[in-house]
Amino acid sequence: MPIRRSALAPEKPKPKIPELVKDIIRISDIVLEVLDARFIQETRNKELEEFVRNLGKKIIFVLNKKDLVDMKQKAQEIIGMDLKPYFFISARKRLGIAKLRRMIKIEAKRLKSERKRVNIGIIGYPNTGKSSLINILTGKSSAKTGADAGFTKGLQYIRLTAGIRILDTPGVLPESEYSSSDPEAIKKQSKLGGRTINTIRDPEMVVTGLMQSHAKEIEKYYGIHAGGDAEVLIENLGRKKRFLKKGGLVDEDRTAKFIIRDWQKGRIRI
Ligand SMILES: Nc1nc2c(ncn2[C@@H]2O[C@H](COP(=O)(O)OP(=O)(O)OP(=O)(O)O)[C@@H](O)[C@H]2O)c(=O)[nH]1
Ligand SMILES: [Mg+2]
C-alpha cells in the first residue's frame, strides 16, 4: 500500500539518524550509499558512514544521476575523494547498472557461504535516487519513488535474486543540516533535493540560489535569457507558461516552485 506523505504535518524534531535507518543498517551485510553525482560531497553523510563502518560493514558508493553531469569533469573531481569502491550510474537512463549488479552479486556470494541470506541496505541523502536504483536493479517498480524528499518512509524489502534482499531506507539529512532555518541551508537543501517543495516558504529565494550557481544551464533549459537574474527568469517563464494571477500578473510563487520541481526531478543538466 502506498504510504501517504505527511508533507503538511508540522515539522517535528527528528533523531539525527532515524532508528529505522539504524535498524536497516544493522541487519544489512553490505551498504550502498547513493550520492548525487552533481553534488558528491554535499550529499555525502559522514556520520552515517561512520555508523556503518563502526559496525564493520562495507560501503559501496553509488554516484547516481550521471546523465546530468559532464563525466570528464567528474572523473577529475573525484580524484582523492576517498570513495572506494565507487560506481557512476544513472538509474533513469539505465547506465552502469550491470557493472554495479555484478559487484553486488560477487560481494554477496562471498558472504553467502557464512549465512543463508544477504541483506543489502541502500542509504543516502534524500532524493538521490535510492528507490529508483532499487527498481532498476531488481527490474521491478516495487520501491516507491518520487521527486519529493522524504518520499520513502517505512521499511521496504525487495528481492534481488534467491538469497539476496535489498532494503530501501528513507533519506537522511546530515547533522549540520538538521532542522536548520538558515536561508543558506534552505537554499542548499532545496538545490540538493533534501527539502520538499511544500516546505519551502520562499521559493523565489531558492530560485535565486539556483541561479547563483547554475544560471547558464537553467536559462538554456527554458530557452530564456535572463542574464543570471532570478526575477527576470521567473517573470518570463511565468508569462510563457501562462502562470498568471488575477489582473494578468505573473504568479511568481507558482513559477518559482515549477522551476524548483524541474530542478529536483533532475531535468536540468549541469
Ligand atoms: N536525471 C536523473 N534523475 C533521477 C535519476 N534517478 C532518480 N532520479 C529522479 O530523482 C528523484 C528522486 O528519486 P527517488 O528514487 O525517489 O529518490 P530517493 O533517494 O528514494 O528519495 P527519498 O526516498 O525521498 O529519500 C525522482 O524524481 C527521480 O526520477 C537519474 O539517474 N537521473
Ligand atoms: Mg526513496
Short mmCIF file of N, CA, C and O in Angstrom, two decimals, residues 142-222:
data_model
loop_
_atom_site.label_atom_id
_atom_site.label_comp_id
_atom_site.label_asym_id
_atom_site.label_seq_id
_atom_site.Cartn_x
_atom_site.Cartn_y
_atom_site.Cartn_z
N SER A 142 8.93 -1.83 -7.52
CA SER A 142 8.35 -2.06 -6.21
C SER A 142 8.73 -1.02 -5.18
O SER A 142 8.00 -0.79 -4.23
N ALA A 143 9.88 -0.37 -5.35
CA ALA A 143 10.25 0.68 -4.41
C ALA A 143 9.64 1.98 -4.88
O ALA A 143 9.85 2.40 -6.00
N LYS A 144 8.83 2.59 -4.04
CA LYS A 144 8.14 3.82 -4.46
C LYS A 144 9.15 4.96 -4.61
O LYS A 144 9.99 5.16 -3.76
N THR A 145 9.02 5.71 -5.72
CA THR A 145 9.93 6.83 -5.94
C THR A 145 9.11 8.11 -6.06
O THR A 145 7.91 8.07 -6.31
N GLY A 146 9.77 9.23 -5.89
CA GLY A 146 9.05 10.48 -6.05
C GLY A 146 10.01 11.64 -5.99
O GLY A 146 11.08 11.52 -5.41
N ALA A 147 9.62 12.76 -6.61
CA ALA A 147 10.53 13.91 -6.65
C ALA A 147 10.66 14.58 -5.30
O ALA A 147 11.57 15.35 -5.07
N ASP A 148 9.73 14.32 -4.39
CA ASP A 148 9.79 14.98 -3.10
C ASP A 148 10.72 14.26 -2.14
O ASP A 148 10.70 13.03 -2.07
N ALA A 149 11.50 15.06 -1.42
CA ALA A 149 12.38 14.46 -0.42
C ALA A 149 11.52 13.77 0.62
O ALA A 149 10.41 14.20 0.89
N GLY A 150 12.04 12.71 1.17
CA GLY A 150 11.31 12.02 2.23
C GLY A 150 10.18 11.18 1.70
O GLY A 150 9.24 10.85 2.40
N PHE A 151 10.28 10.81 0.43
CA PHE A 151 9.20 10.04 -0.17
C PHE A 151 9.13 8.63 0.42
O PHE A 151 8.06 8.11 0.67
N THR A 152 10.30 8.04 0.63
CA THR A 152 10.32 6.71 1.22
C THR A 152 10.22 6.84 2.73
O THR A 152 11.04 7.49 3.35
N LYS A 153 9.23 6.22 3.31
CA LYS A 153 9.01 6.40 4.75
C LYS A 153 9.28 5.12 5.55
O LYS A 153 10.03 5.12 6.50
N GLY A 154 8.66 4.03 5.18
CA GLY A 154 8.77 2.83 6.01
C GLY A 154 9.82 1.86 5.52
O GLY A 154 10.70 2.21 4.75
N LEU A 155 9.73 0.65 6.00
CA LEU A 155 10.67 -0.39 5.61
C LEU A 155 10.21 -1.06 4.33
O LEU A 155 9.05 -1.40 4.19
N GLN A 156 11.10 -1.21 3.38
CA GLN A 156 10.75 -1.88 2.13
C GLN A 156 11.82 -2.91 1.78
O GLN A 156 12.99 -2.57 1.71
N TYR A 157 11.40 -4.13 1.59
CA TYR A 157 12.32 -5.19 1.17
C TYR A 157 12.03 -5.53 -0.27
O TYR A 157 10.87 -5.69 -0.63
N ILE A 158 13.05 -5.71 -1.07
CA ILE A 158 12.83 -6.18 -2.43
C ILE A 158 13.86 -7.28 -2.71
O ILE A 158 15.03 -7.15 -2.37
N ARG A 159 13.38 -8.36 -3.31
CA ARG A 159 14.24 -9.50 -3.57
C ARG A 159 15.05 -9.22 -4.83
O ARG A 159 14.49 -8.84 -5.86
N LEU A 160 16.38 -9.38 -4.74
CA LEU A 160 17.21 -9.19 -5.93
C LEU A 160 17.33 -10.53 -6.67
O LEU A 160 16.97 -10.62 -7.84
N THR A 161 17.84 -11.53 -5.98
CA THR A 161 17.84 -12.91 -6.50
C THR A 161 17.64 -13.79 -5.29
O THR A 161 17.57 -13.28 -4.17
N ALA A 162 17.61 -15.09 -5.51
CA ALA A 162 17.42 -16.00 -4.38
C ALA A 162 18.49 -15.72 -3.33
O ALA A 162 19.68 -15.71 -3.63
N GLY A 163 18.06 -15.43 -2.14
CA GLY A 163 19.01 -15.22 -1.05
C GLY A 163 19.60 -13.82 -0.95
O GLY A 163 20.37 -13.54 -0.04
N ILE A 164 19.27 -12.93 -1.88
CA ILE A 164 19.76 -11.55 -1.75
C ILE A 164 18.55 -10.59 -1.68
O ILE A 164 17.72 -10.56 -2.58
N ARG A 165 18.50 -9.85 -0.59
CA ARG A 165 17.40 -8.91 -0.40
C ARG A 165 17.95 -7.49 -0.38
O ARG A 165 19.01 -7.24 0.16
N ILE A 166 17.20 -6.58 -0.97
CA ILE A 166 17.61 -5.18 -0.94
C ILE A 166 16.66 -4.43 -0.03
O ILE A 166 15.44 -4.62 -0.08
N LEU A 167 17.22 -3.58 0.81
CA LEU A 167 16.40 -2.84 1.76
C LEU A 167 16.50 -1.35 1.47
O LEU A 167 17.59 -0.78 1.49
N ASP A 168 15.38 -0.74 1.21
CA ASP A 168 15.33 0.70 0.94
C ASP A 168 15.25 1.44 2.28
O ASP A 168 14.77 0.90 3.26
N THR A 169 15.74 2.66 2.32
CA THR A 169 15.59 3.47 3.54
C THR A 169 15.16 4.88 3.16
O THR A 169 15.38 5.33 2.04
N PRO A 170 14.55 5.57 4.11
CA PRO A 170 14.24 6.98 3.87
C PRO A 170 15.54 7.79 3.86
O PRO A 170 16.49 7.44 4.55
N GLY A 171 15.57 8.86 3.08
CA GLY A 171 16.77 9.70 3.02
C GLY A 171 17.07 10.35 4.37
O GLY A 171 16.17 10.66 5.13
N VAL A 172 18.35 10.54 4.63
CA VAL A 172 18.78 11.13 5.90
C VAL A 172 19.58 12.40 5.63
O VAL A 172 20.51 12.39 4.83
N LEU A 173 19.22 13.46 6.32
CA LEU A 173 19.99 14.71 6.21
C LEU A 173 21.18 14.64 7.16
O LEU A 173 21.06 14.12 8.26
N PRO A 174 22.32 15.21 6.76
CA PRO A 174 23.44 15.25 7.69
C PRO A 174 23.12 16.14 8.89
O PRO A 174 22.27 17.03 8.80
N GLU A 175 23.80 15.88 9.97
CA GLU A 175 23.55 16.59 11.22
C GLU A 175 23.59 18.11 11.04
O GLU A 175 22.77 18.83 11.60
N SER A 176 24.53 18.58 10.21
CA SER A 176 24.70 20.02 10.04
C SER A 176 23.49 20.68 9.39
O SER A 176 23.28 21.88 9.53
N GLU A 177 22.68 19.89 8.69
CA GLU A 177 21.52 20.49 8.02
C GLU A 177 20.23 20.24 8.77
O GLU A 177 19.16 20.66 8.35
N TYR A 178 20.35 19.55 9.85
CA TYR A 178 19.19 19.10 10.58
C TYR A 178 18.42 20.26 11.18
O TYR A 178 18.98 21.09 11.90
N SER A 179 17.13 20.35 10.86
CA SER A 179 16.19 21.39 11.31
C SER A 179 16.77 22.80 11.27
O SER A 179 16.60 23.57 12.20
N SER A 180 17.43 23.11 10.17
CA SER A 180 18.01 24.45 10.08
C SER A 180 17.03 25.40 9.40
O SER A 180 16.38 25.06 8.44
N SER A 181 16.91 26.60 9.95
CA SER A 181 16.01 27.56 9.30
C SER A 181 16.82 28.69 8.66
O SER A 181 16.28 29.68 8.21
N ASP A 182 18.12 28.51 8.60
CA ASP A 182 19.00 29.49 8.00
C ASP A 182 18.78 29.51 6.47
O ASP A 182 18.75 28.45 5.85
N PRO A 183 18.57 30.69 5.86
CA PRO A 183 18.27 30.75 4.43
C PRO A 183 19.30 30.04 3.56
O PRO A 183 18.94 29.39 2.58
N GLU A 184 20.56 30.10 3.94
CA GLU A 184 21.60 29.42 3.13
C GLU A 184 21.39 27.91 3.17
O GLU A 184 21.54 27.23 2.16
N ALA A 185 21.03 27.39 4.35
CA ALA A 185 20.79 25.95 4.49
C ALA A 185 19.56 25.54 3.69
O ALA A 185 19.54 24.50 3.05
N ILE A 186 18.54 26.39 3.71
CA ILE A 186 17.31 26.08 2.96
C ILE A 186 17.62 26.06 1.46
O ILE A 186 17.20 25.16 0.73
N LYS A 187 18.41 27.04 1.01
CA LYS A 187 18.78 27.08 -0.41
C LYS A 187 19.54 25.82 -0.79
O LYS A 187 19.30 25.22 -1.82
N LYS A 188 20.45 25.43 0.07
CA LYS A 188 21.27 24.25 -0.22
C LYS A 188 20.41 22.99 -0.26
O LYS A 188 20.50 22.20 -1.20
N GLN A 189 19.55 22.84 0.74
CA GLN A 189 18.71 21.64 0.78
C GLN A 189 17.79 21.56 -0.43
O GLN A 189 17.54 20.49 -0.95
N SER A 190 17.28 22.72 -0.84
CA SER A 190 16.35 22.71 -1.98
C SER A 190 17.11 22.34 -3.25
O SER A 190 16.61 21.62 -4.11
N LYS A 191 18.32 22.85 -3.35
CA LYS A 191 19.14 22.57 -4.52
C LYS A 191 19.49 21.09 -4.59
O LYS A 191 19.46 20.47 -5.65
N LEU A 192 19.77 20.49 -3.46
CA LEU A 192 20.15 19.08 -3.43
C LEU A 192 18.93 18.17 -3.41
O LEU A 192 19.07 16.96 -3.49
N GLY A 193 17.76 18.74 -3.26
CA GLY A 193 16.56 17.91 -3.22
C GLY A 193 16.28 17.35 -1.84
O GLY A 193 15.48 16.45 -1.68
N GLY A 194 16.92 17.90 -0.82
CA GLY A 194 16.71 17.42 0.54
C GLY A 194 15.52 18.05 1.23
O GLY A 194 15.17 17.69 2.34
N ARG A 195 14.91 19.00 0.57
CA ARG A 195 13.75 19.68 1.16
C ARG A 195 12.62 19.66 0.14
O ARG A 195 12.83 19.99 -1.03
N THR A 196 11.43 19.29 0.55
CA THR A 196 10.34 19.19 -0.41
C THR A 196 9.77 20.58 -0.69
O THR A 196 9.86 21.49 0.14
N ILE A 197 9.18 20.70 -1.85
CA ILE A 197 8.64 21.99 -2.28
C ILE A 197 7.60 22.52 -1.29
O ILE A 197 7.55 23.71 -1.01
N ASN A 198 6.84 21.60 -0.72
CA ASN A 198 5.80 22.04 0.23
C ASN A 198 6.34 22.72 1.46
O ASN A 198 5.64 23.44 2.14
N THR A 199 7.60 22.44 1.79
CA THR A 199 8.14 23.05 2.99
C THR A 199 9.03 24.26 2.66
O THR A 199 9.69 24.79 3.53
N ILE A 200 9.04 24.66 1.39
CA ILE A 200 9.82 25.84 1.03
C ILE A 200 8.91 27.06 1.12
O ILE A 200 7.97 27.20 0.34
N ARG A 201 9.18 27.93 2.08
CA ARG A 201 8.30 29.08 2.28
C ARG A 201 8.57 30.17 1.26
O ARG A 201 7.70 30.92 0.90
N ASP A 202 9.83 30.30 0.85
CA ASP A 202 10.19 31.38 -0.06
C ASP A 202 10.84 30.79 -1.32
O ASP A 202 12.06 30.79 -1.46
N PRO A 203 10.00 30.29 -2.24
CA PRO A 203 10.57 29.64 -3.43
C PRO A 203 11.42 30.58 -4.29
O PRO A 203 12.38 30.12 -4.92
N GLU A 204 11.11 31.85 -4.29
CA GLU A 204 11.90 32.77 -5.11
C GLU A 204 13.33 32.86 -4.60
O GLU A 204 14.28 32.98 -5.38
N MET A 205 13.46 32.81 -3.29
CA MET A 205 14.80 32.85 -2.70
C MET A 205 15.60 31.62 -3.15
O MET A 205 16.78 31.70 -3.46
N VAL A 206 14.91 30.49 -3.21
CA VAL A 206 15.58 29.26 -3.62
C VAL A 206 16.01 29.35 -5.09
O VAL A 206 17.12 28.97 -5.45
N VAL A 207 15.13 29.92 -5.94
CA VAL A 207 15.49 30.07 -7.35
C VAL A 207 16.68 31.02 -7.47
O VAL A 207 17.59 30.79 -8.28
N THR A 208 16.70 32.04 -6.65
CA THR A 208 17.85 32.95 -6.65
C THR A 208 19.13 32.17 -6.35
O THR A 208 20.15 32.34 -7.02
N GLY A 209 19.05 31.28 -5.39
CA GLY A 209 20.20 30.44 -5.05
C GLY A 209 20.63 29.54 -6.21
O GLY A 209 21.82 29.43 -6.51
N LEU A 210 19.65 28.96 -6.88
CA LEU A 210 19.97 28.08 -8.02
C LEU A 210 20.62 28.89 -9.14
O LEU A 210 21.56 28.44 -9.79
N MET A 211 20.10 30.11 -9.34
CA MET A 211 20.63 30.97 -10.41
C MET A 211 22.05 31.43 -10.09
O MET A 211 22.86 31.65 -10.99
N GLN A 212 22.35 31.58 -8.80
CA GLN A 212 23.71 31.99 -8.44
C GLN A 212 24.74 30.97 -8.91
O GLN A 212 25.83 31.32 -9.34
N SER A 213 24.38 29.71 -8.85
CA SER A 213 25.37 28.70 -9.24
C SER A 213 25.15 28.14 -10.65
O SER A 213 26.10 27.69 -11.27
N HIS A 214 23.91 28.15 -11.16
CA HIS A 214 23.67 27.47 -12.44
C HIS A 214 22.78 28.23 -13.42
O HIS A 214 21.95 27.63 -14.11
N ALA A 215 22.97 29.56 -13.46
CA ALA A 215 22.12 30.38 -14.34
C ALA A 215 22.18 29.93 -15.79
O ALA A 215 21.15 29.80 -16.46
N LYS A 216 23.38 29.65 -16.25
CA LYS A 216 23.56 29.33 -17.67
C LYS A 216 22.71 28.11 -18.06
O LYS A 216 21.98 28.13 -19.04
N GLU A 217 22.82 27.07 -17.26
CA GLU A 217 22.13 25.81 -17.57
C GLU A 217 20.61 25.96 -17.44
O GLU A 217 19.86 25.40 -18.23
N ILE A 218 20.18 26.72 -16.45
CA ILE A 218 18.74 26.89 -16.23
C ILE A 218 18.14 27.73 -17.37
O ILE A 218 17.09 27.39 -17.93
N GLU A 219 18.81 28.79 -17.74
CA GLU A 219 18.30 29.64 -18.83
C GLU A 219 18.27 28.85 -20.13
O GLU A 219 17.33 28.98 -20.92
N LYS A 220 19.25 28.03 -20.33
CA LYS A 220 19.30 27.22 -21.55
C LYS A 220 18.12 26.23 -21.55
O LYS A 220 17.46 26.06 -22.57
N TYR A 221 17.89 25.62 -20.42
CA TYR A 221 16.81 24.63 -20.33
C TYR A 221 15.46 25.23 -20.71
O TYR A 221 14.67 24.62 -21.42
N TYR A 222 15.21 26.46 -20.24
CA TYR A 222 13.91 27.08 -20.54
C TYR A 222 13.93 27.93 -21.81
O TYR A 222 12.89 28.44 -22.23
#
